[in-house]
Amino acid sequence: YFGNKSLRFKKVISDSRCPKGRGVTCIWAGEVKVLAEFFENGKYIGEKVLSGSNISLAEIYNSEDLSIGEISVLPYPKVGVKIEPDEYILGITVSEKTEQ
């Protein structure tokens, strides 16, 4: 929740992050993509696939002042360990520009 706005983690779309473990060599670090639902004043206004960082929320909330600063998804993949969909946890930082 942030003010009258909120988002809800729906599911992981894809997780291609390089797993931790012995004998693993990755050329690319990979990425994780998640689907989030967005609400304003308690009403559903849409959903969006999130990945990376510094994602603008302007098109979702019709405001240039909101952005996603950091996304973290746990657990991090390990060699030989399958992650079940209900084990994922989304951590997200939303920042808002303020007048100075």
mmCIF file of N, CA and C in Angstrom:
data_model
loop_
_atom_site.group_PDB
_atom_site.id
_atom_site.type_symbol
_atom_site.label_atom_id
_atom_site.label_comp_id
_atom_site.label_asym_id
_atom_site.label_seq_id
_atom_site.Cartn_x
_atom_site.Cartn_y
_atom_site.Cartn_z
ATOM 1 N N TYR A 1 0.837 -1.181 0.000
ATOM 2 C CA TYR A 1 0.000 0.000 0.000
ATOM 3 C C TYR A 1 0.877 1.238 0.000
ATOM 4 N N PHE A 2 0.472 2.244 -0.739
ATOM 5 C CA PHE A 2 1.121 3.548 -0.713
ATOM 6 C C PHE A 2 0.033 4.585 -1.002
ATOM 7 N N GLY A 3 -0.360 5.282 0.070
ATOM 8 C CA GLY A 3 -1.478 6.207 -0.041
ATOM 9 C C GLY A 3 -2.759 5.454 -0.350
ATOM 10 N N ASN A 4 -3.490 5.930 -1.358
ATOM 11 C CA ASN A 4 -4.728 5.265 -1.759
ATOM 12 C C ASN A 4 -4.494 4.234 -2.870
ATOM 13 N N LYS A 5 -3.236 3.936 -3.116
ATOM 14 C CA LYS A 5 -2.867 2.993 -4.164
ATOM 15 C C LYS A 5 -2.241 1.740 -3.556
ATOM 16 N N SER A 6 -2.349 0.624 -4.278
ATOM 17 C CA SER A 6 -1.719 -0.607 -3.815
ATOM 18 C C SER A 6 -1.441 -1.509 -5.007
ATOM 19 N N LEU A 7 -0.580 -2.467 -4.764
ATOM 20 C CA LEU A 7 -0.351 -3.493 -5.770
ATOM 21 C C LEU A 7 -0.298 -4.838 -5.095
ATOM 22 N N ARG A 8 -0.623 -5.876 -5.847
ATOM 23 C CA ARG A 8 -0.634 -7.231 -5.320
ATOM 24 C C ARG A 8 0.142 -8.126 -6.265
ATOM 25 N N PHE A 9 1.067 -8.876 -5.698
ATOM 26 C CA PHE A 9 1.852 -9.859 -6.433
ATOM 27 C C PHE A 9 0.927 -10.999 -6.819
ATOM 28 N N LYS A 10 0.833 -11.265 -8.128
ATOM 29 C CA LYS A 10 -0.058 -12.313 -8.603
ATOM 30 C C LYS A 10 0.689 -13.621 -8.847
ATOM 31 N N LYS A 11 1.778 -13.555 -9.663
ATOM 32 C CA LYS A 11 2.548 -14.776 -9.920
ATOM 33 C C LYS A 11 3.850 -14.454 -10.620
ATOM 34 N N VAL A 12 4.756 -15.433 -10.611
ATOM 35 C CA VAL A 12 5.994 -15.341 -11.372
ATOM 36 C C VAL A 12 5.697 -15.826 -12.788
ATOM 37 N N ILE A 13 6.018 -15.010 -13.770
ATOM 38 C CA ILE A 13 5.817 -15.357 -15.176
ATOM 39 C C ILE A 13 6.978 -16.218 -15.671
ATOM 40 N N SER A 14 8.204 -15.784 -15.343
ATOM 41 C CA SER A 14 9.396 -16.550 -15.726
ATOM 42 C C SER A 14 10.532 -16.226 -14.767
ATOM 43 N N ASP A 15 11.410 -17.198 -14.579
ATOM 44 C CA ASP A 15 12.566 -17.021 -13.703
ATOM 45 C C ASP A 15 13.768 -17.673 -14.373
ATOM 46 N N SER A 16 14.578 -16.849 -15.038
ATOM 47 C CA SER A 16 15.757 -17.360 -15.739
ATOM 48 C C SER A 16 17.052 -16.951 -15.045
ATOM 49 N N ARG A 17 16.949 -16.603 -13.753
ATOM 50 C CA ARG A 17 18.145 -16.200 -13.011
ATOM 51 C C ARG A 17 19.111 -17.373 -12.909
ATOM 52 N N CYS A 18 20.400 -17.070 -13.004
ATOM 53 C CA CYS A 18 21.439 -18.090 -12.920
ATOM 54 C C CYS A 18 21.417 -18.721 -11.528
ATOM 55 N N PRO A 19 21.208 -20.035 -11.434
ATOM 56 C CA PRO A 19 21.117 -20.666 -10.109
ATOM 57 C C PRO A 19 22.467 -20.709 -9.393
ATOM 58 N N LYS A 20 22.382 -20.647 -8.065
ATOM 59 C CA LYS A 20 23.581 -20.786 -7.231
ATOM 60 C C LYS A 20 23.903 -22.260 -7.090
ATOM 61 N N GLY A 21 25.182 -22.574 -7.064
ATOM 62 C CA GLY A 21 25.587 -23.961 -6.852
ATOM 63 C C GLY A 21 26.898 -24.276 -7.541
ATOM 64 N N ARG A 22 27.470 -25.394 -7.137
ATOM 65 C CA ARG A 22 28.748 -25.827 -7.719
ATOM 66 C C ARG A 22 28.574 -26.229 -9.170
ATOM 67 N N GLY A 23 29.593 -25.909 -9.945
ATOM 68 C CA GLY A 23 29.611 -26.332 -11.337
ATOM 69 C C GLY A 23 28.738 -25.521 -12.264
ATOM 70 N N VAL A 24 28.215 -24.389 -11.794
ATOM 71 C CA VAL A 24 27.351 -23.562 -12.630
ATOM 72 C C VAL A 24 28.154 -22.404 -13.196
ATOM 73 N N THR A 25 28.121 -22.267 -14.502
ATOM 74 C CA THR A 25 28.731 -21.126 -15.175
ATOM 75 C C THR A 25 27.667 -20.503 -16.055
ATOM 76 N N CYS A 26 27.386 -19.246 -15.816
ATOM 77 C CA CYS A 26 26.354 -18.558 -16.590
ATOM 78 C C CYS A 26 26.986 -17.411 -17.371
ATOM 79 N N ILE A 27 26.580 -17.280 -18.602
ATOM 80 C CA ILE A 27 27.044 -16.187 -19.446
ATOM 81 C C ILE A 27 26.173 -14.955 -19.192
ATOM 82 N N TRP A 28 24.931 -15.189 -18.852
ATOM 83 C CA TRP A 28 23.960 -14.127 -18.602
ATOM 84 C C TRP A 28 23.367 -14.332 -17.212
ATOM 85 N N ALA A 29 23.206 -13.267 -16.444
ATOM 86 C CA ALA A 29 22.688 -13.374 -15.074
ATOM 87 C C ALA A 29 21.222 -13.805 -15.046
ATOM 88 N N GLY A 30 20.506 -13.544 -16.130
ATOM 89 C CA GLY A 30 19.091 -13.890 -16.189
ATOM 90 C C GLY A 30 18.227 -12.834 -15.536
ATOM 91 N N GLU A 31 16.933 -13.101 -15.517
ATOM 92 C CA GLU A 31 15.989 -12.160 -14.920
ATOM 93 C C GLU A 31 14.753 -12.906 -14.451
ATOM 94 N N VAL A 32 14.006 -12.238 -13.608
ATOM 95 C CA VAL A 32 12.734 -12.779 -13.163
ATOM 96 C C VAL A 32 11.649 -11.779 -13.553
ATOM 97 N N LYS A 33 10.543 -12.301 -14.075
ATOM 98 C CA LYS A 33 9.404 -11.460 -14.454
ATOM 99 C C LYS A 33 8.211 -11.881 -13.612
ATOM 100 N N VAL A 34 7.535 -10.876 -13.047
ATOM 101 C CA VAL A 34 6.363 -11.150 -12.210
ATOM 102 C C VAL A 34 5.156 -10.379 -12.726
ATOM 103 N N LEU A 35 3.990 -10.918 -12.450
ATOM 104 C CA LEU A 35 2.744 -10.244 -12.797
ATOM 105 C C LEU A 35 2.175 -9.630 -11.527
ATOM 106 N N ALA A 36 1.879 -8.335 -11.588
ATOM 107 C CA ALA A 36 1.308 -7.624 -10.442
ATOM 108 C C ALA A 36 -0.015 -6.984 -10.847
ATOM 109 N N GLU A 37 -0.936 -6.950 -9.898
ATOM 110 C CA GLU A 37 -2.225 -6.286 -10.089
ATOM 111 C C GLU A 37 -2.185 -4.952 -9.348
ATOM 112 N N PHE A 38 -2.827 -3.943 -9.922
ATOM 113 C CA PHE A 38 -2.795 -2.602 -9.366
ATOM 114 C C PHE A 38 -4.200 -2.145 -8.994
ATOM 115 N N PHE A 39 -4.259 -1.420 -7.857
ATOM 116 C CA PHE A 39 -5.531 -0.945 -7.317
ATOM 117 C C PHE A 39 -5.401 0.522 -6.920
ATOM 118 N N GLU A 40 -6.500 1.250 -7.051
ATOM 119 C CA GLU A 40 -6.560 2.623 -6.572
ATOM 120 C C GLU A 40 -7.902 2.811 -5.886
ATOM 121 N N ASN A 41 -7.861 3.326 -4.673
ATOM 122 C CA ASN A 41 -9.071 3.470 -3.846
ATOM 123 C C ASN A 41 -9.812 2.139 -3.722
ATOM 124 N N GLY A 42 -9.053 1.048 -3.640
ATOM 125 C CA GLY A 42 -9.627 -0.274 -3.470
ATOM 126 C C GLY A 42 -10.179 -0.905 -4.733
ATOM 127 N N LYS A 43 -10.118 -0.211 -5.867
ATOM 128 C CA LYS A 43 -10.660 -0.728 -7.120
ATOM 129 C C LYS A 43 -9.535 -1.196 -8.041
ATOM 130 N N TYR A 44 -9.743 -2.345 -8.643
ATOM 131 C CA TYR A 44 -8.788 -2.908 -9.599
ATOM 132 C C TYR A 44 -8.695 -1.990 -10.817
ATOM 133 N N ILE A 45 -7.437 -1.641 -11.206
ATOM 134 C CA ILE A 45 -7.273 -0.785 -12.386
ATOM 135 C C ILE A 45 -6.411 -1.425 -13.473
ATOM 136 N N GLY A 46 -5.828 -2.592 -13.200
ATOM 137 C CA GLY A 46 -5.060 -3.262 -14.238
ATOM 138 C C GLY A 46 -3.938 -4.113 -13.686
ATOM 139 N N GLU A 47 -3.211 -4.725 -14.615
ATOM 140 C CA GLU A 47 -2.069 -5.546 -14.236
ATOM 141 C C GLU A 47 -0.923 -5.277 -15.194
ATOM 142 N N LYS A 48 0.293 -5.620 -14.755
ATOM 143 C CA LYS A 48 1.481 -5.344 -15.547
ATOM 144 C C LYS A 48 2.559 -6.360 -15.184
ATOM 145 N N VAL A 49 3.346 -6.757 -16.195
ATOM 146 C CA VAL A 49 4.509 -7.611 -15.963
ATOM 147 C C VAL A 49 5.657 -6.699 -15.558
ATOM 148 N N LEU A 50 6.295 -7.022 -14.430
ATOM 149 C CA LEU A 50 7.406 -6.234 -13.911
ATOM 150 C C LEU A 50 8.695 -7.023 -13.985
ATOM 151 N N SER A 51 9.767 -6.359 -14.371
ATOM 152 C CA SER A 51 11.116 -6.937 -14.325
ATOM 153 C C SER A 51 12.101 -5.785 -14.332
ATOM 154 N N GLY A 52 13.299 -6.020 -13.849
ATOM 155 C CA GLY A 52 14.290 -4.957 -13.817
ATOM 156 C C GLY A 52 14.023 -3.980 -12.689
ATOM 157 N N SER A 53 14.462 -2.743 -12.894
ATOM 158 C CA SER A 53 14.277 -1.719 -11.861
ATOM 159 C C SER A 53 13.938 -0.387 -12.509
ATOM 160 N N ASN A 54 13.593 0.583 -11.676
ATOM 161 C CA ASN A 54 13.215 1.920 -12.110
ATOM 162 C C ASN A 54 12.101 1.888 -13.157
ATOM 163 N N ILE A 55 11.051 1.150 -12.852
ATOM 164 C CA ILE A 55 9.903 1.024 -13.739
ATOM 165 C C ILE A 55 8.903 2.121 -13.393
ATOM 166 N N SER A 56 8.493 2.857 -14.403
ATOM 167 C CA SER A 56 7.517 3.927 -14.195
ATOM 168 C C SER A 56 6.123 3.336 -13.995
ATOM 169 N N LEU A 57 5.384 3.924 -13.097
ATOM 170 C CA LEU A 57 4.000 3.528 -12.879
ATOM 171 C C LEU A 57 3.044 4.571 -13.458
ATOM 172 N N ALA A 58 3.577 5.461 -14.297
ATOM 173 C CA ALA A 58 2.771 6.556 -14.853
ATOM 174 C C ALA A 58 1.563 6.059 -15.615
ATOM 175 N N GLU A 59 1.742 5.037 -16.449
ATOM 176 C CA GLU A 59 0.616 4.563 -17.258
ATOM 177 C C GLU A 59 -0.415 3.804 -16.431
ATOM 178 N N ILE A 60 -0.018 3.280 -15.288
ATOM 179 C CA ILE A 60 -0.952 2.562 -14.415
ATOM 180 C C ILE A 60 -1.780 3.547 -13.590
ATOM 181 N N TYR A 61 -1.087 4.470 -12.913
ATOM 182 C CA TYR A 61 -1.762 5.374 -11.985
ATOM 183 C C TYR A 61 -1.968 6.787 -12.525
ATOM 184 N N ASN A 62 -1.621 7.013 -13.780
ATOM 185 C CA ASN A 62 -1.784 8.329 -14.388
ATOM 186 C C ASN A 62 -1.055 9.397 -13.572
ATOM 187 N N SER A 63 0.173 9.072 -13.164
ATOM 188 C CA SER A 63 0.989 9.989 -12.370
ATOM 189 C C SER A 63 2.445 9.792 -12.742
ATOM 190 N N GLU A 64 3.129 10.876 -13.030
ATOM 191 C CA GLU A 64 4.560 10.818 -13.368
ATOM 192 C C GLU A 64 5.425 10.723 -12.107
ATOM 193 N N ASP A 65 4.819 10.827 -10.943
ATOM 194 C CA ASP A 65 5.575 10.914 -9.697
ATOM 195 C C ASP A 65 5.904 9.571 -9.055
ATOM 196 N N LEU A 66 5.332 8.464 -9.544
ATOM 197 C CA LEU A 66 5.551 7.158 -8.936
ATOM 198 C C LEU A 66 6.464 6.295 -9.787
ATOM 199 N N SER A 67 7.409 5.627 -9.141
ATOM 200 C CA SER A 67 8.260 4.680 -9.857
ATOM 201 C C SER A 67 8.654 3.542 -8.923
ATOM 202 N N ILE A 68 9.004 2.421 -9.536
ATOM 203 C CA ILE A 68 9.485 1.275 -8.783
ATOM 204 C C ILE A 68 10.999 1.365 -8.767
ATOM 205 N N GLY A 69 11.567 1.424 -7.578
ATOM 206 C CA GLY A 69 13.004 1.561 -7.446
ATOM 207 C C GLY A 69 13.727 0.237 -7.437
ATOM 208 N N GLU A 70 13.134 -0.771 -6.828
ATOM 209 C CA GLU A 70 13.795 -2.068 -6.716
ATOM 210 C C GLU A 70 12.753 -3.175 -6.604
ATOM 211 N N ILE A 71 13.063 -4.286 -7.265
ATOM 212 C CA ILE A 71 12.232 -5.481 -7.179
ATOM 213 C C ILE A 71 13.139 -6.618 -6.719
ATOM 214 N N SER A 72 12.716 -7.350 -5.714
ATOM 215 C CA SER A 72 13.451 -8.545 -5.311
ATOM 216 C C SER A 72 12.465 -9.704 -5.219
ATOM 217 N N VAL A 73 12.892 -10.844 -5.722
ATOM 218 C CA VAL A 73 12.048 -12.029 -5.703
ATOM 219 C C VAL A 73 12.825 -13.152 -5.014
ATOM 220 N N LEU A 74 12.220 -13.713 -3.990
ATOM 221 C CA LEU A 74 12.825 -14.814 -3.232
ATOM 222 C C LEU A 74 11.921 -16.029 -3.324
ATOM 223 N N PRO A 75 12.431 -17.213 -3.204
ATOM 224 C CA PRO A 75 13.837 -17.564 -3.018
ATOM 225 C C PRO A 75 14.616 -17.462 -4.327
ATOM 226 N N TYR A 76 15.938 -17.333 -4.176
ATOM 227 C CA TYR A 76 16.819 -17.301 -5.333
ATOM 228 C C TYR A 76 17.042 -18.744 -5.776
ATOM 229 N N PRO A 77 17.047 -19.021 -7.080
ATOM 230 C CA PRO A 77 17.213 -20.405 -7.566
ATOM 231 C C PRO A 77 18.522 -21.052 -7.121
ATOM 232 N N LYS A 78 18.455 -22.347 -6.833
ATOM 233 C CA LYS A 78 19.633 -23.159 -6.495
ATOM 234 C C LYS A 78 19.639 -24.362 -7.422
ATOM 235 N N VAL A 79 20.833 -24.829 -7.740
ATOM 236 C CA VAL A 79 20.989 -25.986 -8.613
ATOM 237 C C VAL A 79 20.245 -27.180 -8.014
ATOM 238 N N GLY A 80 19.403 -27.825 -8.822
ATOM 239 C CA GLY A 80 18.707 -29.033 -8.411
ATOM 240 C C GLY A 80 17.517 -28.844 -7.495
ATOM 241 N N VAL A 81 17.130 -27.585 -7.217
ATOM 242 C CA VAL A 81 16.006 -27.316 -6.317
ATOM 243 C C VAL A 81 14.879 -26.648 -7.105
ATOM 244 N N LYS A 82 13.722 -27.283 -7.131
ATOM 245 C CA LYS A 82 12.554 -26.718 -7.825
ATOM 246 C C LYS A 82 11.822 -25.773 -6.874
ATOM 247 N N ILE A 83 11.491 -24.601 -7.374
ATOM 248 C CA ILE A 83 10.732 -23.629 -6.582
ATOM 249 C C ILE A 83 9.269 -23.746 -6.974
ATOM 250 N N GLU A 84 8.426 -24.007 -5.998
ATOM 251 C CA GLU A 84 6.990 -24.100 -6.231
ATOM 252 C C GLU A 84 6.413 -22.683 -6.349
ATOM 253 N N PRO A 85 5.381 -22.495 -7.153
ATOM 254 C CA PRO A 85 4.814 -21.156 -7.333
ATOM 255 C C PRO A 85 4.433 -20.446 -6.030
ATOM 256 N N ASP A 86 3.913 -21.167 -5.056
ATOM 257 C CA ASP A 86 3.488 -20.527 -3.809
ATOM 258 C C ASP A 86 4.641 -20.203 -2.861
ATOM 259 N N GLU A 87 5.870 -20.568 -3.224
ATOM 260 C CA GLU A 87 7.039 -20.258 -2.402
ATOM 261 C C GLU A 87 7.619 -18.877 -2.701
ATOM 262 N N TYR A 88 7.269 -18.309 -3.835
ATOM 263 C CA TYR A 88 7.830 -17.013 -4.222
ATOM 264 C C TYR A 88 7.285 -15.885 -3.356
ATOM 265 N N ILE A 89 8.171 -14.940 -3.047
ATOM 266 C CA ILE A 89 7.833 -13.738 -2.294
ATOM 267 C C ILE A 89 8.379 -12.545 -3.067
ATOM 268 N N LEU A 90 7.554 -11.515 -3.239
ATOM 269 C CA LEU A 90 7.962 -10.312 -3.954
ATOM 270 C C LEU A 90 8.235 -9.194 -2.961
ATOM 271 N N GLY A 91 9.407 -8.584 -3.089
ATOM 272 C CA GLY A 91 9.743 -7.385 -2.341
ATOM 273 C C GLY A 91 9.851 -6.238 -3.346
ATOM 274 N N ILE A 92 9.230 -5.136 -3.051
ATOM 275 C CA ILE A 92 9.211 -4.042 -4.021
ATOM 276 C C ILE A 92 9.298 -2.708 -3.308
ATOM 277 N N THR A 93 10.058 -1.774 -3.892
ATOM 278 C CA THR A 93 10.174 -0.441 -3.352
ATOM 279 C C THR A 93 9.519 0.524 -4.324
ATOM 280 N N VAL A 94 8.527 1.253 -3.858
ATOM 281 C CA VAL A 94 7.855 2.266 -4.678
ATOM 282 C C VAL A 94 8.244 3.627 -4.125
ATOM 283 N N SER A 95 8.688 4.516 -5.005
ATOM 284 C CA SER A 95 9.050 5.855 -4.556
ATOM 285 C C SER A 95 8.179 6.889 -5.262
ATOM 286 N N GLU A 96 8.008 8.006 -4.580
ATOM 287 C CA GLU A 96 7.197 9.087 -5.105
ATOM 288 C C GLU A 96 7.994 10.371 -5.050
ATOM 289 N N LYS A 97 8.020 11.094 -6.169
ATOM 290 C CA LYS A 97 8.696 12.389 -6.202
ATOM 291 C C LYS A 97 7.900 13.349 -5.337
ATOM 292 N N THR A 98 8.623 14.153 -4.591
ATOM 293 C CA THR A 98 7.960 15.169 -3.771
ATOM 294 C C THR A 98 8.443 16.543 -4.194
ATOM 295 N N GLU A 99 7.620 17.543 -4.016
ATOM 296 C CA GLU A 99 7.990 18.912 -4.367
ATOM 297 C C GLU A 99 9.017 19.416 -3.374
ATOM 298 N N GLN A 100 9.955 20.211 -3.893
ATOM 299 C CA GLN A 100 10.996 20.758 -3.015
ATOM 300 C C GLN A 100 10.961 22.248 -2.989
#
